[in-house]
Amino acid sequence: MDYKALPFDTDEMIAGLRPWIECESPTHDAAAVDRMMDLAAYDFAAAGAEIERIPGRMGFGGSLRAKFPHKDIGKPGILISGHLDTVHPMGTLDVLPFKVEDGCCYGPGIQDMKAGNFVSLEALRQLVKAGVETPLPVTVLLTPDEEVGTPSTRNLIEQEAAKSRYVIVPEPAHHDGSAVTGRYAIARFNIKTTGRPSHAGWSLKEGRSAIAAMARKILEIEAMTTDDCTFSVGVIHAGQWVNCVSSSCEAQVLSMAKRQHDLDEGVKRMLAFSGEENDVIIEVTRGVTRPVWEPDEGTMALYEVTKEIASEIGFDLPHCSAGGGSDGNFTGAMGIPTIDSVGVRGKGLHTLNEHIYVDSLVERAQLIAGLVLRLR
């Protein structure tokens, strides 16, 4: 079948996407993520998929596995891997409402990555509606915790990927429209400084400020950044009373490296900060890690197929290795041919200006449809 003949309709896709965007689903609100999973489960079931809800753990929401009918169900096929959690807290809709304006569609999580998941659903829905069976069985796995490093579902993704011949990750297109064929390694760290409390006005000199110690460490940590390995502090929690010298401060650090060796060296340098300085105890512990994904022959062959389909649709599709982790880190590092960032084009992800380009909805739905029809 000619995938370009499928009746994708931009207005219908926007209407279908709107409930997904207006169902806010920040990672740390398990109930909210589960509501989003319910919504997606209904839409996938209505599209003809067999639905399985997988309970959450570690305080996160659950996952959704959707398998589309196929004569070879159970044999290695295509995994479409995505996430439905977002970085936006509840209430973001008040300042970033769903709207369509000047060729763009706005809303929390629309670019990263609800629209990409939705166009994948639409591609499969139209194929089922047309009575077309893909050469390989297709499974969609949607998870709840990608934005914090996938601590609760990494093994679920890897187990599903191990049963698959190919993996498609409809994360948003790279800023220049590229697909992603490799990703840098990422490590997270938790830092805690423990000082000595005192009254900030009456006996300031008797205290040892955990906040001041953390501030000094942040400057040291971020000064380690190079072109090959970066360090950034993104979260800090400390203090309850301004008239008390703080006795505890906690922070989170993200490190990204182009090569595994660079990350391993960065990990050593971060862990070496543990110790005691000026009567303040410093503790560094390692959090979740995403491995380096370097493109291999299988991934590049998959990219060439994807590029060919894009050309047939009418657009160029370059590729790159990218910073910023995704669940493609896991599947690519496993050696399973993986194509990432084939979702919609847009701008402003993780900001209050997050939006997608409306004309990329049909474009990327055709790309996904073409891929699942072409791969064997």
Tab-separated table of C-alpha atoms in Angstrom:
chain	number	residue	atom	x	y	z
A	1	MET	CA	0.000	0.000	0.000
A	2	ASP	CA	1.074	3.599	-0.664
A	3	TYR	CA	1.344	5.063	2.828
A	4	LYS	CA	1.056	8.560	1.357
A	5	ALA	CA	-2.501	7.712	0.309
A	6	LEU	CA	-3.630	7.231	3.915
A	7	PRO	CA	-6.232	9.905	4.747
A	8	PHE	CA	-4.360	11.817	7.439
A	9	ASP	CA	-6.241	14.980	8.334
A	10	THR	CA	-4.469	17.759	10.212
A	11	ASP	CA	-7.598	19.175	11.865
A	12	GLU	CA	-8.693	15.737	13.055
A	13	MET	CA	-5.233	15.059	14.451
A	14	ILE	CA	-5.227	18.347	16.356
A	15	ALA	CA	-8.656	17.549	17.773
A	16	GLY	CA	-7.477	14.094	18.850
A	17	LEU	CA	-4.271	15.429	20.335
A	18	ARG	CA	-5.951	18.120	22.414
A	19	PRO	CA	-7.250	15.814	25.208
A	20	TRP	CA	-3.755	14.353	25.559
A	21	ILE	CA	-2.249	17.805	26.090
A	22	GLU	CA	-4.987	18.957	28.444
A	23	CYS	CA	-4.452	15.837	30.572
A	24	GLU	CA	-1.425	17.128	32.469
A	25	SER	CA	0.989	14.378	33.501
A	26	PRO	CA	4.071	15.533	35.435
A	27	THR	CA	6.414	12.663	36.223
A	28	HIS	CA	6.183	12.902	40.004
A	29	ASP	CA	2.363	12.886	40.048
A	30	ALA	CA	1.657	9.174	39.570
A	31	ALA	CA	-2.117	9.627	39.600
A	32	ALA	CA	-1.910	12.262	36.865
A	33	VAL	CA	0.332	10.069	34.713
A	34	ASP	CA	-2.073	7.156	35.198
A	35	ARG	CA	-4.940	9.349	33.987
A	36	MET	CA	-2.924	10.052	30.863
A	37	MET	CA	-2.231	6.343	30.432
A	38	ASP	CA	-5.989	5.675	30.712
A	39	LEU	CA	-6.669	8.177	27.969
A	40	ALA	CA	-4.014	6.691	25.699
A	41	ALA	CA	-5.196	3.147	26.473
A	42	TYR	CA	-8.698	4.027	25.303
A	43	ASP	CA	-7.422	5.578	22.069
A	44	PHE	CA	-5.130	2.644	21.298
A	45	ALA	CA	-7.917	0.168	22.044
A	46	ALA	CA	-10.279	2.110	19.791
A	47	ALA	CA	-7.610	1.895	17.087
A	48	GLY	CA	-7.696	-1.911	17.318
A	49	ALA	CA	-4.781	-2.679	19.624
A	50	GLU	CA	-4.733	-5.250	22.401
A	51	ILE	CA	-4.078	-3.310	25.608
A	52	GLU	CA	-2.065	-4.277	28.675
A	53	ARG	CA	-1.693	-1.964	31.658
A	54	ILE	CA	1.444	-2.555	33.698
A	55	PRO	CA	1.353	-1.305	37.318
A	56	GLY	CA	3.795	1.353	38.379
A	57	ARG	CA	6.453	1.001	41.041
A	58	MET	CA	8.908	3.154	42.995
A	59	GLY	CA	6.199	5.795	43.353
A	60	PHE	CA	5.747	6.321	39.609
A	61	GLY	CA	2.693	5.763	37.444
A	62	GLY	CA	2.065	2.651	35.380
A	63	SER	CA	2.959	1.800	31.783
A	64	LEU	CA	0.928	0.887	28.723
A	65	ARG	CA	1.710	-1.863	26.217
A	66	ALA	CA	-0.367	-1.927	23.026
A	67	LYS	CA	-0.033	-4.750	20.481
A	68	PHE	CA	-1.634	-4.483	17.096
A	69	PRO	CA	-3.243	-7.542	15.448
A	70	HIS	CA	-0.828	-9.572	13.330
A	71	LYS	CA	-0.568	-13.114	12.020
A	72	ASP	CA	2.977	-13.368	13.413
A	73	ILE	CA	2.240	-11.891	16.837
A	74	GLY	CA	4.918	-12.941	19.294
A	75	LYS	CA	7.703	-12.981	16.705
A	76	PRO	CA	10.408	-10.270	16.691
A	77	GLY	CA	8.921	-7.117	15.231
A	78	ILE	CA	8.901	-3.352	15.683
A	79	LEU	CA	8.827	-1.620	19.054
A	80	ILE	CA	7.643	1.983	19.204
A	81	SER	CA	8.937	3.286	22.528
A	82	GLY	CA	7.721	6.522	24.097
A	83	HIS	CA	6.862	8.219	27.374
A	84	LEU	CA	3.819	10.128	28.556
A	85	ASP	CA	5.283	11.937	31.555
A	86	THR	CA	6.296	15.582	31.210
A	87	VAL	CA	8.465	18.061	33.104
A	88	HIS	CA	5.580	20.517	33.511
A	89	PRO	CA	3.892	20.691	36.957
A	90	MET	CA	0.143	20.613	37.390
A	91	GLY	CA	-1.361	23.971	36.546
A	92	THR	CA	0.972	24.712	33.630
A	93	LEU	CA	-2.084	24.774	31.375
A	94	ASP	CA	-3.050	28.034	33.070
A	95	VAL	CA	0.009	29.745	31.576
A	96	LEU	CA	0.613	27.483	28.565
A	97	PRO	CA	-2.882	26.583	27.348
A	98	PHE	CA	-3.547	24.391	24.357
A	99	LYS	CA	-3.928	26.663	21.347
A	100	VAL	CA	-3.261	26.775	17.617
A	101	GLU	CA	-1.735	29.994	16.358
A	102	ASP	CA	0.317	30.987	13.313
A	103	GLY	CA	0.985	27.422	12.241
A	104	CYS	CA	2.004	26.287	15.710
A	105	CYS	CA	0.212	24.228	18.346
A	106	TYR	CA	1.064	24.939	21.989
A	107	GLY	CA	0.734	23.075	25.267
A	108	PRO	CA	2.704	21.387	28.080
A	109	GLY	CA	4.433	18.245	26.849
A	110	ILE	CA	3.178	18.614	23.287
A	111	GLN	CA	6.667	18.486	21.797
A	112	ASP	CA	8.238	16.214	24.403
A	113	MET	CA	6.696	13.904	23.531
A	114	LYS	CA	2.931	13.534	23.427
A	115	ALA	CA	2.549	14.618	19.810
A	116	GLY	CA	5.145	12.081	18.656
A	117	ASN	CA	3.307	9.302	20.439
A	118	PHE	CA	0.017	10.540	19.031
A	119	VAL	CA	1.195	10.593	15.402
A	120	SER	CA	2.446	7.021	15.892
A	121	LEU	CA	-1.010	6.047	17.102
A	122	GLU	CA	-2.593	7.844	14.144
A	123	ALA	CA	-0.305	6.082	11.661
A	124	LEU	CA	-1.220	2.672	13.075
A	125	ARG	CA	-4.913	3.568	13.343
A	126	GLN	CA	-5.084	4.515	9.681
A	127	LEU	CA	-3.325	1.298	8.642
A	128	VAL	CA	-5.755	-0.824	10.662
A	129	LYS	CA	-8.685	1.151	9.280
A	130	ALA	CA	-7.445	0.510	5.745
A	131	GLY	CA	-7.181	-3.212	6.463
A	132	VAL	CA	-3.406	-3.233	5.905
A	133	GLU	CA	-1.205	-5.610	7.888
A	134	THR	CA	2.388	-4.515	8.427
A	135	PRO	CA	5.147	-6.979	7.431
A	136	LEU	CA	6.262	-7.198	11.073
A	137	PRO	CA	4.154	-7.112	14.253
A	138	VAL	CA	4.108	-3.731	15.983
A	139	THR	CA	4.119	-3.106	19.737
A	140	VAL	CA	3.865	0.306	21.376
A	141	LEU	CA	5.278	0.753	24.905
A	142	LEU	CA	4.533	3.986	26.766
A	143	THR	CA	6.251	4.618	30.087
A	144	PRO	CA	5.845	7.102	32.986
A	145	ASP	CA	9.323	8.195	34.093
A	146	GLU	CA	11.605	9.109	31.201
A	147	GLU	CA	12.015	12.704	32.338
A	148	VAL	CA	13.815	11.567	35.495
A	149	GLY	CA	16.017	8.990	33.796
A	150	THR	CA	13.616	6.007	33.583
A	151	PRO	CA	14.494	4.542	37.000
A	152	SER	CA	11.408	2.344	37.278
A	153	THR	CA	10.951	1.075	33.711
A	154	ARG	CA	14.397	0.661	32.176
A	155	ASN	CA	14.311	-3.120	32.476
A	156	LEU	CA	10.775	-3.186	31.055
A	157	ILE	CA	11.944	-1.270	27.981
A	158	GLU	CA	15.028	-3.439	27.583
A	159	GLN	CA	13.022	-6.667	27.905
A	160	GLU	CA	10.575	-5.505	25.240
A	161	ALA	CA	13.372	-4.285	22.985
A	162	ALA	CA	15.183	-7.620	23.297
A	163	LYS	CA	12.162	-9.250	21.644
A	164	SER	CA	12.188	-6.745	18.773
A	165	ARG	CA	13.971	-6.436	15.455
A	166	TYR	CA	13.765	-2.637	15.321
A	167	VAL	CA	13.003	0.212	17.716
A	168	ILE	CA	11.375	3.507	16.735
A	169	VAL	CA	11.489	6.352	19.275
A	170	PRO	CA	9.149	9.231	18.286
A	171	GLU	CA	10.878	11.808	20.460
A	172	PRO	CA	10.739	15.300	18.913
A	173	ALA	CA	12.893	15.947	15.881
A	174	HIS	CA	16.263	17.525	16.606
A	175	HIS	CA	16.310	21.323	16.376
A	176	ASP	CA	17.361	21.165	12.695
A	177	GLY	CA	14.816	18.448	11.911
A	178	SER	CA	17.361	15.631	12.148
A	179	ALA	CA	16.714	12.111	13.275
A	180	VAL	CA	18.953	10.867	16.077
A	181	THR	CA	21.147	7.808	15.540
A	182	GLY	CA	23.179	8.022	18.745
A	183	ARG	CA	23.055	9.747	22.128
A	184	TYR	CA	25.569	10.841	24.718
A	185	ALA	CA	25.876	9.168	28.096
A	186	ILE	CA	24.087	10.773	31.030
A	187	ALA	CA	24.590	10.367	34.774
A	188	ARG	CA	22.697	11.953	37.660
A	189	PHE	CA	24.069	12.633	41.128
A	190	ASN	CA	22.620	13.610	44.492
A	191	ILE	CA	24.698	15.851	46.764
A	192	LYS	CA	24.032	16.556	50.418
A	193	THR	CA	25.892	18.982	52.646
A	194	THR	CA	25.420	18.723	56.408
A	195	GLY	CA	26.537	21.680	58.495
A	196	ARG	CA	25.942	22.955	62.039
A	197	PRO	CA	22.898	25.056	62.892
A	198	SER	CA	22.931	28.271	64.868
A	199	HIS	CA	20.893	31.433	65.223
A	200	ALA	CA	21.822	33.595	62.230
A	201	GLY	CA	21.542	36.837	64.192
A	202	TRP	CA	22.621	35.911	67.704
A	203	SER	CA	25.404	33.365	67.085
A	204	LEU	CA	26.231	33.370	63.374
A	205	LYS	CA	29.893	32.421	63.859
A	206	GLU	CA	28.955	29.242	65.732
A	207	GLY	CA	27.126	27.841	62.698
A	208	ARG	CA	28.439	26.077	59.630
A	209	SER	CA	26.135	26.811	56.698
A	210	ALA	CA	25.224	23.839	54.526
A	211	ILE	CA	23.884	26.276	51.924
A	212	ALA	CA	27.131	28.243	51.729
A	213	ALA	CA	29.117	25.009	51.413
A	214	MET	CA	26.820	23.804	48.644
A	215	ALA	CA	27.155	27.119	46.814
A	216	ARG	CA	30.926	26.741	46.774
A	217	LYS	CA	30.639	23.147	45.544
A	218	ILE	CA	28.256	24.145	42.749
A	219	LEU	CA	30.850	26.555	41.376
A	220	GLU	CA	33.510	23.840	41.528
A	221	ILE	CA	31.255	21.259	39.895
A	222	GLU	CA	30.106	23.414	37.007
A	223	ALA	CA	33.687	24.600	36.440
A	224	MET	CA	34.561	20.993	35.492
A	225	THR	CA	32.515	21.315	32.294
A	226	THR	CA	34.367	20.697	29.033
A	227	ASP	CA	33.252	20.120	25.460
A	228	ASP	CA	33.406	16.373	26.112
A	229	CYS	CA	31.737	16.184	29.529
A	230	THR	CA	29.331	18.697	31.051
A	231	PHE	CA	28.106	19.245	34.611
A	232	SER	CA	25.072	21.262	35.636
A	233	VAL	CA	23.164	21.690	38.898
A	234	GLY	CA	19.426	21.836	38.297
A	235	VAL	CA	17.744	21.299	41.678
A	236	ILE	CA	18.519	22.666	45.172
A	237	HIS	CA	16.544	22.237	48.397
A	238	ALA	CA	17.548	23.860	51.683
A	239	GLY	CA	16.483	26.024	54.572
A	240	GLN	CA	13.266	26.658	56.501
A	241	TRP	CA	14.009	29.871	58.421
A	242	VAL	CA	16.038	32.855	57.278
A	243	ASN	CA	17.171	33.447	60.867
A	244	CYS	CA	18.728	29.973	61.125
A	245	VAL	CA	22.093	28.891	59.730
A	246	SER	CA	21.137	25.955	57.524
A	247	SER	CA	22.216	22.521	58.698
A	248	SER	CA	21.274	20.619	55.535
A	249	CYS	CA	21.230	21.283	51.800
A	250	GLU	CA	20.526	18.875	48.933
A	251	ALA	CA	21.167	19.284	45.216
A	252	GLN	CA	20.955	17.268	42.003
A	253	VAL	CA	23.590	17.275	39.281
A	254	LEU	CA	23.357	16.141	35.658
A	255	SER	CA	26.464	15.113	33.745
A	256	MET	CA	26.523	14.393	30.010
A	257	ALA	CA	29.427	12.950	28.034
A	258	LYS	CA	30.049	12.104	24.408
A	259	ARG	CA	31.909	8.900	25.224
A	260	GLN	CA	31.568	6.375	27.993
A	261	HIS	CA	35.179	6.941	29.044
A	262	ASP	CA	34.495	10.644	29.520
A	263	LEU	CA	31.457	9.859	31.655
A	264	ASP	CA	33.365	7.305	33.738
A	265	GLU	CA	36.025	9.919	34.473
A	266	GLY	CA	33.322	12.451	35.333
A	267	VAL	CA	31.732	9.997	37.744
A	268	LYS	CA	35.052	9.542	39.538
A	269	ARG	CA	35.500	13.297	39.867
A	270	MET	CA	31.972	13.757	41.203
A	271	LEU	CA	32.255	10.981	43.793
A	272	ALA	CA	35.593	12.450	44.919
A	273	PHE	CA	33.739	15.478	46.300
A	274	SER	CA	32.527	13.365	49.210
A	275	GLY	CA	34.297	14.239	52.431
A	276	GLU	CA	34.434	17.035	54.999
A	277	GLU	CA	35.427	20.693	54.632
A	278	ASN	CA	35.285	23.382	57.310
A	279	ASP	CA	33.199	21.137	59.588
A	280	VAL	CA	30.642	20.517	56.808
A	281	ILE	CA	30.080	16.946	55.646
A	282	ILE	CA	29.670	16.475	51.878
A	283	GLU	CA	28.014	13.319	50.547
A	284	VAL	CA	27.760	12.490	46.829
A	285	THR	CA	25.752	9.515	45.628
A	286	ARG	CA	25.208	8.350	42.083
A	287	GLY	CA	21.715	8.277	40.605
A	288	VAL	CA	20.361	6.784	37.383
A	289	THR	CA	22.605	6.550	34.319
A	290	ARG	CA	21.950	6.323	30.596
A	291	PRO	CA	24.684	4.545	28.618
A	292	VAL	CA	26.339	5.961	25.517
A	293	TRP	CA	24.562	4.915	22.349
A	294	GLU	CA	26.926	4.863	19.408
A	295	PRO	CA	25.426	4.153	15.978
A	296	ASP	CA	26.297	0.749	14.571
A	297	GLU	CA	25.697	-0.877	11.210
A	298	GLY	CA	22.154	-1.917	12.070
A	299	THR	CA	21.103	1.530	13.222
A	300	MET	CA	22.632	3.191	10.175
A	301	ALA	CA	20.844	0.749	7.865
A	302	LEU	CA	17.586	1.631	9.625
A	303	TYR	CA	18.379	5.313	9.215
A	304	GLU	CA	18.908	4.869	5.457
A	305	VAL	CA	15.432	3.344	5.151
A	306	THR	CA	13.981	6.200	7.187
A	307	LYS	CA	15.813	8.784	5.083
A	308	GLU	CA	14.509	7.205	1.881
A	309	ILE	CA	10.919	7.365	3.120
A	310	ALA	CA	11.373	11.009	4.149
A	311	SER	CA	12.631	11.787	0.660
A	312	GLU	CA	9.549	10.140	-0.828
A	313	ILE	CA	7.363	12.328	1.396
A	314	GLY	CA	9.289	15.392	0.283
A	315	PHE	CA	11.728	16.418	3.016
A	316	ASP	CA	15.386	15.890	3.839
A	317	LEU	CA	16.219	13.911	6.970
A	318	PRO	CA	19.786	14.359	8.196
A	319	HIS	CA	20.962	12.495	11.286
A	320	CYS	CA	23.165	13.193	14.280
A	321	SER	CA	24.267	11.983	17.670
A	322	ALA	CA	22.633	14.169	20.294
A	323	GLY	CA	22.859	15.281	23.852
A	324	GLY	CA	19.828	14.915	26.054
A	325	GLY	CA	18.915	11.371	26.937
A	326	SER	CA	16.048	9.232	25.747
A	327	ASP	CA	15.055	5.617	26.080
A	328	GLY	CA	16.835	5.134	22.766
A	329	ASN	CA	20.051	5.191	24.847
A	330	PHE	CA	19.050	1.828	26.270
A	331	THR	CA	17.873	0.099	23.101
A	332	GLY	CA	20.676	1.483	20.946
A	333	ALA	CA	23.299	0.468	23.499
A	334	MET	CA	21.832	-3.047	23.401
A	335	GLY	CA	22.763	-3.223	19.724
A	336	ILE	CA	19.167	-3.212	18.509
A	337	PRO	CA	18.706	-1.037	15.394
A	338	THR	CA	17.110	2.142	16.748
A	339	ILE	CA	15.924	5.330	15.069
A	340	ASP	CA	15.199	8.198	17.460
A	341	SER	CA	13.671	11.672	17.188
A	342	VAL	CA	11.412	10.881	14.253
A	343	GLY	CA	8.534	12.614	16.028
A	344	VAL	CA	7.129	16.037	15.264
A	345	ARG	CA	9.103	19.201	14.637
A	346	GLY	CA	8.789	22.041	17.104
A	347	LYS	CA	10.513	24.332	19.535
A	348	GLY	CA	10.706	25.246	23.211
A	349	LEU	CA	10.537	21.821	24.816
A	350	HIS	CA	10.681	21.968	28.625
A	351	THR	CA	9.724	25.668	28.557
A	352	LEU	CA	6.554	27.729	28.777
A	353	ASN	CA	6.790	28.275	25.025
A	354	GLU	CA	6.659	24.585	24.091
A	355	HIS	CA	5.011	24.094	20.721
A	356	ILE	CA	5.014	22.001	17.570
A	357	TYR	CA	4.729	22.961	13.934
A	358	VAL	CA	1.287	21.919	12.745
A	359	ASP	CA	2.517	20.946	9.291
A	360	SER	CA	4.742	18.266	10.835
A	361	LEU	CA	1.792	16.219	12.143
A	362	VAL	CA	0.890	14.655	8.793
A	363	GLU	CA	4.538	14.616	7.695
A	364	ARG	CA	5.629	12.532	10.667
A	365	ALA	CA	2.536	10.321	10.687
A	366	GLN	CA	3.382	9.420	7.083
A	367	LEU	CA	6.981	8.769	8.114
A	368	ILE	CA	5.939	6.328	10.852
A	369	ALA	CA	3.427	4.630	8.556
A	370	GLY	CA	6.043	4.292	5.853
A	371	LEU	CA	8.528	2.804	8.291
A	372	VAL	CA	6.264	0.127	9.719
A	373	LEU	CA	5.242	-0.837	6.179
A	374	ARG	CA	8.800	-0.917	4.837
A	375	LEU	CA	10.690	-2.711	7.609
A	376	ARG	CA	11.141	-6.459	7.320
